[in-house]
Structures are given as C-alpha cells and as structure tokens.
mmCIF file of N, CA, C and O in Angstrom:
data_model
loop_
_atom_site.group_PDB
_atom_site.id
_atom_site.type_symbol
_atom_site.label_atom_id
_atom_site.label_comp_id
_atom_site.label_asym_id
_atom_site.label_seq_id
_atom_site.Cartn_x
_atom_site.Cartn_y
_atom_site.Cartn_z
ATOM 1 N N ASP A 1 43.784 132.092 189.541
ATOM 2 C CA ASP A 1 45.090 132.591 189.154
ATOM 3 C C ASP A 1 46.143 131.987 190.068
ATOM 4 O O ASP A 1 46.006 132.073 191.280
ATOM 5 N N LYS A 2 47.159 131.381 189.489
ATOM 6 C CA LYS A 2 48.230 130.885 190.341
ATOM 7 C C LYS A 2 49.511 130.613 189.557
ATOM 8 O O LYS A 2 49.478 130.332 188.369
ATOM 9 N N TYR A 3 50.618 130.723 190.263
ATOM 10 C CA TYR A 3 51.929 130.350 189.735
ATOM 11 C C TYR A 3 52.142 128.877 190.047
ATOM 12 O O TYR A 3 51.839 128.424 191.137
ATOM 13 N N TYR A 4 52.682 128.142 189.073
ATOM 14 C CA TYR A 4 52.962 126.722 189.287
ATOM 15 C C TYR A 4 54.435 126.467 189.536
ATOM 16 O O TYR A 4 54.791 125.636 190.349
ATOM 17 N N ASN A 5 55.302 127.146 188.802
ATOM 18 C CA ASN A 5 56.738 126.957 188.972
ATOM 19 C C ASN A 5 57.491 128.090 188.295
ATOM 20 O O ASN A 5 56.895 128.886 187.578
ATOM 21 N N ALA A 6 58.785 128.129 188.545
ATOM 22 C CA ALA A 6 59.631 129.162 187.944
ATOM 23 C C ALA A 6 61.057 128.657 187.857
ATOM 24 O O ALA A 6 61.483 127.816 188.660
ATOM 25 N N VAL A 7 61.790 129.169 186.882
ATOM 26 C CA VAL A 7 63.228 128.930 186.779
ATOM 27 C C VAL A 7 63.895 130.245 187.149
ATOM 28 O O VAL A 7 63.568 131.294 186.600
ATOM 29 N N VAL A 8 64.811 130.166 188.122
ATOM 30 C CA VAL A 8 65.437 131.363 188.668
ATOM 31 C C VAL A 8 66.951 131.211 188.651
ATOM 32 O O VAL A 8 67.474 130.150 188.974
ATOM 33 N N CYS A 9 67.642 132.269 188.281
ATOM 34 C CA CYS A 9 69.102 132.313 188.392
ATOM 35 C C CYS A 9 69.409 133.042 189.694
ATOM 36 O O CYS A 9 69.030 134.202 189.874
ATOM 37 N N ALA A 10 70.058 132.327 190.627
ATOM 38 C CA ALA A 10 70.352 132.905 191.939
ATOM 39 C C ALA A 10 71.678 132.370 192.453
ATOM 40 O O ALA A 10 72.147 131.316 192.027
ATOM 41 N N GLU A 11 72.249 133.096 193.397
ATOM 42 C CA GLU A 11 73.540 132.715 193.979
ATOM 43 C C GLU A 11 73.436 131.571 194.981
ATOM 44 O O GLU A 11 74.425 130.930 195.296
ATOM 45 N N SER A 12 72.240 131.340 195.502
ATOM 46 C CA SER A 12 72.079 130.293 196.512
ATOM 47 C C SER A 12 70.641 129.784 196.505
ATOM 48 O O SER A 12 69.747 130.409 195.932
ATOM 49 N N GLU A 13 70.442 128.653 197.170
ATOM 50 C CA GLU A 13 69.104 128.098 197.312
ATOM 51 C C GLU A 13 68.188 129.074 198.040
ATOM 52 O O GLU A 13 67.036 129.281 197.655
ATOM 53 N N ASP A 14 68.693 129.703 199.081
ATOM 54 C CA ASP A 14 67.897 130.650 199.855
ATOM 55 C C ASP A 14 67.479 131.853 199.000
ATOM 56 O O ASP A 14 66.328 132.275 199.035
ATOM 57 N N LYS A 15 68.406 132.395 198.217
ATOM 58 C CA LYS A 15 68.071 133.545 197.360
ATOM 59 C C LYS A 15 67.070 133.140 196.280
ATOM 60 O O LYS A 15 66.186 133.917 195.928
ATOM 61 N N ALA A 16 67.201 131.925 195.760
ATOM 62 C CA ALA A 16 66.226 131.437 194.775
ATOM 63 C C ALA A 16 64.841 131.344 195.409
ATOM 64 O O ALA A 16 63.850 131.752 194.816
ATOM 65 N N ARG A 17 64.779 130.812 196.611
ATOM 66 C CA ARG A 17 63.501 130.654 197.319
ATOM 67 C C ARG A 17 62.820 132.006 197.550
ATOM 68 O O ARG A 17 61.606 132.118 197.502
ATOM 69 N N TRP A 18 63.595 133.038 197.788
ATOM 70 C CA TRP A 18 63.037 134.356 198.095
ATOM 71 C C TRP A 18 62.772 135.208 196.857
ATOM 72 O O TRP A 18 62.386 136.369 196.964
ATOM 73 N N THR A 19 62.968 134.649 195.665
ATOM 74 C CA THR A 19 62.689 135.379 194.433
ATOM 75 C C THR A 19 61.297 135.008 193.942
ATOM 76 O O THR A 19 61.036 133.857 193.605
ATOM 77 N N HIS A 20 60.398 135.954 193.903
ATOM 78 C CA HIS A 20 59.031 135.701 193.455
ATOM 79 C C HIS A 20 58.970 135.705 191.928
ATOM 80 O O HIS A 20 59.656 136.488 191.286
ATOM 81 N N PRO A 21 58.167 134.840 191.305
ATOM 82 C CA PRO A 21 58.094 134.794 189.847
ATOM 83 C C PRO A 21 57.610 136.083 189.206
ATOM 84 O O PRO A 21 57.898 136.353 188.053
ATOM 85 N N ASP A 22 56.845 136.879 189.920
ATOM 86 C CA ASP A 22 56.389 138.161 189.381
ATOM 87 C C ASP A 22 57.519 139.163 189.527
ATOM 88 O O ASP A 22 57.815 139.628 190.622
ATOM 89 N N SER A 23 58.162 139.511 188.430
ATOM 90 C CA SER A 23 59.338 140.388 188.482
ATOM 91 C C SER A 23 59.027 141.757 189.067
ATOM 92 O O SER A 23 59.921 142.453 189.520
ATOM 93 N N GLU A 24 57.765 142.140 189.089
ATOM 94 C CA GLU A 24 57.388 143.424 189.690
ATOM 95 C C GLU A 24 57.533 143.381 191.206
ATOM 96 O O GLU A 24 57.785 144.378 191.843
ATOM 97 N N LYS A 25 57.361 142.199 191.793
ATOM 98 C CA LYS A 25 57.426 142.069 193.246
ATOM 99 C C LYS A 25 58.850 141.795 193.713
ATOM 100 O O LYS A 25 59.181 142.026 194.842
ATOM 101 N N LYS A 26 59.681 141.278 192.835
ATOM 102 C CA LYS A 26 61.104 140.989 193.065
ATOM 103 C C LYS A 26 61.367 140.079 194.248
ATOM 104 O O LYS A 26 61.937 139.044 194.105
ATOM 105 N N ASN A 27 61.008 140.443 195.444
ATOM 106 C CA ASN A 27 61.252 139.632 196.644
ATOM 107 C C ASN A 27 60.029 139.683 197.541
ATOM 108 O O ASN A 27 59.166 140.525 197.408
ATOM 109 N N TRP A 28 60.011 138.795 198.498
ATOM 110 C CA TRP A 28 58.904 138.731 199.447
ATOM 111 C C TRP A 28 58.989 139.878 200.452
ATOM 112 O O TRP A 28 60.054 140.258 200.851
ATOM 113 N N ASP A 29 57.827 140.366 200.864
ATOM 114 C CA ASP A 29 57.818 141.367 201.939
ATOM 115 C C ASP A 29 56.947 140.920 203.102
ATOM 116 O O ASP A 29 56.812 141.613 204.093
ATOM 117 N N GLY A 30 56.339 139.737 202.971
ATOM 118 C CA GLY A 30 55.520 139.198 204.057
ATOM 119 C C GLY A 30 54.148 139.838 204.159
ATOM 120 O O GLY A 30 53.337 139.436 204.961
ATOM 121 N N LYS A 31 53.857 140.847 203.354
ATOM 122 C CA LYS A 31 52.581 141.550 203.449
ATOM 123 C C LYS A 31 51.693 141.307 202.232
ATOM 124 O O LYS A 31 50.507 141.519 202.291
ATOM 125 N N ASN A 32 52.271 140.898 201.117
ATOM 126 C CA ASN A 32 51.492 140.698 199.897
ATOM 127 C C ASN A 32 50.754 139.369 199.937
ATOM 128 O O ASN A 32 51.162 138.433 200.594
ATOM 129 N N ASP A 33 49.653 139.294 199.205
ATOM 130 C CA ASP A 33 48.907 138.054 199.051
ATOM 131 C C ASP A 33 49.403 137.337 197.811
ATOM 132 O O ASP A 33 49.175 137.796 196.705
ATOM 133 N N PHE A 34 50.094 136.224 197.974
ATOM 134 C CA PHE A 34 50.570 135.463 196.836
ATOM 135 C C PHE A 34 49.709 134.219 196.688
ATOM 136 O O PHE A 34 48.955 133.862 197.575
ATOM 137 N N TYR A 35 49.836 133.530 195.569
ATOM 138 C CA TYR A 35 48.988 132.392 195.269
ATOM 139 C C TYR A 35 49.684 131.075 195.539
ATOM 140 O O TYR A 35 50.867 130.922 195.319
ATOM 141 N N GLU A 36 48.879 130.107 195.982
ATOM 142 C CA GLU A 36 49.316 128.729 196.156
ATOM 143 C C GLU A 36 50.654 128.621 196.870
ATOM 144 O O GLU A 36 50.818 129.151 197.940
ATOM 145 N N MET A 37 51.649 127.972 196.255
ATOM 146 C CA MET A 37 52.902 127.744 196.966
ATOM 147 C C MET A 37 53.661 129.021 197.228
ATOM 148 O O MET A 37 54.488 129.084 198.118
ATOM 149 N N TRP A 38 53.390 130.090 196.467
ATOM 150 C CA TRP A 38 54.071 131.348 196.722
ATOM 151 C C TRP A 38 53.336 132.195 197.762
ATOM 152 O O TRP A 38 53.698 133.315 198.023
ATOM 153 N N GLU A 39 52.304 131.627 198.342
ATOM 154 C CA GLU A 39 51.590 132.324 199.409
ATOM 155 C C GLU A 39 52.498 132.491 200.627
ATOM 156 O O GLU A 39 52.378 133.444 201.371
ATOM 157 N N ASN A 40 53.407 131.558 200.797
ATOM 158 C CA ASN A 40 54.312 131.594 201.939
ATOM 159 C C ASN A 40 55.664 131.054 201.471
ATOM 160 O O ASN A 40 55.739 129.957 200.924
ATOM 161 N N VAL A 41 56.722 131.809 201.695
ATOM 162 C CA VAL A 41 58.045 131.427 201.189
ATOM 163 C C VAL A 41 58.492 130.058 201.693
ATOM 164 O O VAL A 41 59.226 129.344 201.005
ATOM 165 N N GLU A 42 58.015 129.631 202.836
ATOM 166 C CA GLU A 42 58.385 128.319 203.360
ATOM 167 C C GLU A 42 57.834 127.191 202.492
ATOM 168 O O GLU A 42 58.298 126.060 202.555
ATOM 169 N N ASN A 43 56.808 127.467 201.669
ATOM 170 C CA ASN A 43 56.217 126.459 200.797
ATOM 171 C C ASN A 43 56.963 126.298 199.475
ATOM 172 O O ASN A 43 56.666 125.380 198.717
ATOM 173 N N VAL A 44 57.893 127.178 199.184
ATOM 174 C CA VAL A 44 58.607 127.143 197.906
ATOM 175 C C VAL A 44 59.687 126.061 197.952
ATOM 176 O O VAL A 44 60.552 126.063 198.822
ATOM 177 N N LYS A 45 59.625 125.132 197.020
ATOM 178 C CA LYS A 45 60.630 124.080 196.906
ATOM 179 C C LYS A 45 61.649 124.497 195.860
ATOM 180 O O LYS A 45 61.290 124.991 194.792
ATOM 181 N N VAL A 46 62.922 124.295 196.169
ATOM 182 C CA VAL A 46 63.996 124.683 195.262
ATOM 183 C C VAL A 46 64.746 123.436 194.827
ATOM 184 O O VAL A 46 65.067 122.577 195.638
ATOM 185 N N LYS A 47 65.019 123.345 193.516
ATOM 186 C CA LYS A 47 65.789 122.237 192.978
ATOM 187 C C LYS A 47 66.941 122.813 192.154
ATOM 188 O O LYS A 47 66.724 123.600 191.238
ATOM 189 N N TYR A 48 68.156 122.428 192.490
ATOM 190 C CA TYR A 48 69.345 122.865 191.775
ATOM 191 C C TYR A 48 69.382 122.165 190.419
ATOM 192 O O TYR A 48 69.301 120.938 190.345
ATOM 193 N N ILE A 49 69.501 122.941 189.325
ATOM 194 C CA ILE A 49 69.525 122.318 187.996
ATOM 195 C C ILE A 49 70.838 122.549 187.244
ATOM 196 O O ILE A 49 71.004 122.041 186.159
ATOM 197 N N GLY A 50 71.755 123.323 187.811
ATOM 198 C CA GLY A 50 73.049 123.481 187.152
ATOM 199 C C GLY A 50 73.646 124.858 187.321
ATOM 200 O O GLY A 50 73.068 125.736 187.949
ATOM 201 N N GLU A 51 74.823 125.016 186.741
ATOM 202 C CA GLU A 51 75.553 126.282 186.795
ATOM 203 C C GLU A 51 75.081 127.201 185.672
ATOM 204 O O GLU A 51 74.875 126.759 184.539
ATOM 205 N N ALA A 52 74.947 128.475 185.977
ATOM 206 C CA ALA A 52 74.536 129.458 184.976
ATOM 207 C C ALA A 52 75.732 129.905 184.145
ATOM 208 O O ALA A 52 76.872 129.906 184.612
ATOM 209 N N LYS A 53 75.463 130.286 182.928
ATOM 210 C CA LYS A 53 76.481 130.827 182.041
ATOM 211 C C LYS A 53 77.001 132.137 182.633
ATOM 212 O O LYS A 53 76.220 132.930 183.188
ATOM 213 N N ASP A 54 78.296 132.368 182.533
ATOM 214 C CA ASP A 54 78.871 133.631 183.024
ATOM 215 C C ASP A 54 78.139 134.813 182.398
ATOM 216 O O ASP A 54 77.845 134.806 181.202
ATOM 217 N N GLY A 55 77.821 135.785 183.224
ATOM 218 C CA GLY A 55 77.162 136.994 182.749
ATOM 219 C C GLY A 55 75.648 136.933 182.731
ATOM 220 O O GLY A 55 74.999 137.934 182.446
ATOM 221 N N LEU A 56 75.061 135.762 183.025
ATOM 222 C CA LEU A 56 73.602 135.661 183.042
ATOM 223 C C LEU A 56 73.064 136.499 184.192
ATOM 224 O O LEU A 56 73.525 136.381 185.331
ATOM 225 N N LYS A 57 72.089 137.339 183.897
ATOM 226 C CA LYS A 57 71.491 138.208 184.913
ATOM 227 C C LYS A 57 70.722 137.375 185.938
ATOM 228 O O LYS A 57 69.975 136.463 185.575
ATOM 229 N N LYS A 58 70.898 137.677 187.203
ATOM 230 C CA LYS A 58 70.190 136.967 188.268
ATOM 231 C C LYS A 58 68.724 137.393 188.280
ATOM 232 O O LYS A 58 68.383 138.524 188.010
ATOM 233 N N GLY A 59 67.867 136.448 188.576
ATOM 234 C CA GLY A 59 66.435 136.725 188.642
ATOM 235 C C GLY A 59 65.636 135.635 187.952
ATOM 236 O O GLY A 59 66.134 134.555 187.661
ATOM 237 N N VAL A 60 64.380 135.929 187.665
ATOM 238 C CA VAL A 60 63.465 134.974 187.061
ATOM 239 C C VAL A 60 63.775 134.837 185.572
ATOM 240 O O VAL A 60 63.847 135.833 184.851
ATOM 241 N N ILE A 61 63.950 133.609 185.122
ATOM 242 C CA ILE A 61 64.194 133.341 183.707
ATOM 243 C C ILE A 61 62.870 133.054 183.004
ATOM 244 O O ILE A 61 62.590 133.578 181.938
ATOM 245 N N CYS A 62 62.041 132.228 183.618
ATOM 246 C CA CYS A 62 60.705 131.957 183.097
ATOM 247 C C CYS A 62 59.838 131.421 184.229
ATOM 248 O O CYS A 62 60.344 131.028 185.274
ATOM 249 N N PHE A 63 58.524 131.431 184.020
ATOM 250 C CA PHE A 63 57.611 130.902 185.029
ATOM 251 C C PHE A 63 56.357 130.372 184.358
ATOM 252 O O PHE A 63 56.064 130.690 183.202
ATOM 253 N N ASN A 64 55.607 129.555 185.087
ATOM 254 C CA ASN A 64 54.360 128.986 184.615
ATOM 255 C C ASN A 64 53.244 129.577 185.464
ATOM 256 O O ASN A 64 53.214 129.380 186.677
ATOM 257 N N TYR A 65 52.325 130.279 184.821
ATOM 258 C CA TYR A 65 51.238 130.960 185.513
ATOM 259 C C TYR A 65 49.936 130.641 184.809
ATOM 260 O O TYR A 65 49.862 130.689 183.577
ATOM 261 N N ASN A 66 48.905 130.293 185.553
ATOM 262 C CA ASN A 66 47.601 130.012 184.981
ATOM 263 C C ASN A 66 46.648 131.118 185.380
ATOM 264 O O ASN A 66 46.344 131.287 186.555
ATOM 265 N N ASP A 67 46.168 131.870 184.413
ATOM 266 C CA ASP A 67 45.260 132.986 184.658
ATOM 267 C C ASP A 67 43.824 132.490 184.642
ATOM 268 O O ASP A 67 43.277 132.169 183.601
ATOM 269 N N GLY A 68 43.250 132.434 185.847
ATOM 270 C CA GLY A 68 41.863 132.122 186.007
ATOM 271 C C GLY A 68 41.485 130.725 185.753
ATOM 272 O O GLY A 68 40.503 130.239 185.598
#
C-alpha cells in the first residue's frame, strides 16, 4: 500500500508539503506511520502547477494510491 502523488490546493509550498493525501489525517503529526515518500514530510516534493480558481477549497484535490 502506498501513495504515489497528490494534487493539493494550498496557500504555499510549505502548506502543500504538510498536507497528507489521506483527508482523514489532514496534516502530519510526526507519530503516524505513512508510506513511501509520505513516511517523512521532508521526502515530499512540491511542484507549483498554477493559480487556483477563486473559491476553490484548500486541501487534497486528488491522489494516486496503490492498494497492495
């Protein structure tokens, strides 16, 4: 089981990096066991892809997860 990538709407690169693809977890707490690159927030790479439409809710838009 692992997350491969995610598209996130955030106010900054840092806030995007700290948003976990699992919406139930919302943000990192340093105590949870995450998979692969989300195992440690320092491993998360962020790429700016553009400006969000006004009114778009901040958070995870979509993610790629492989179950098992």
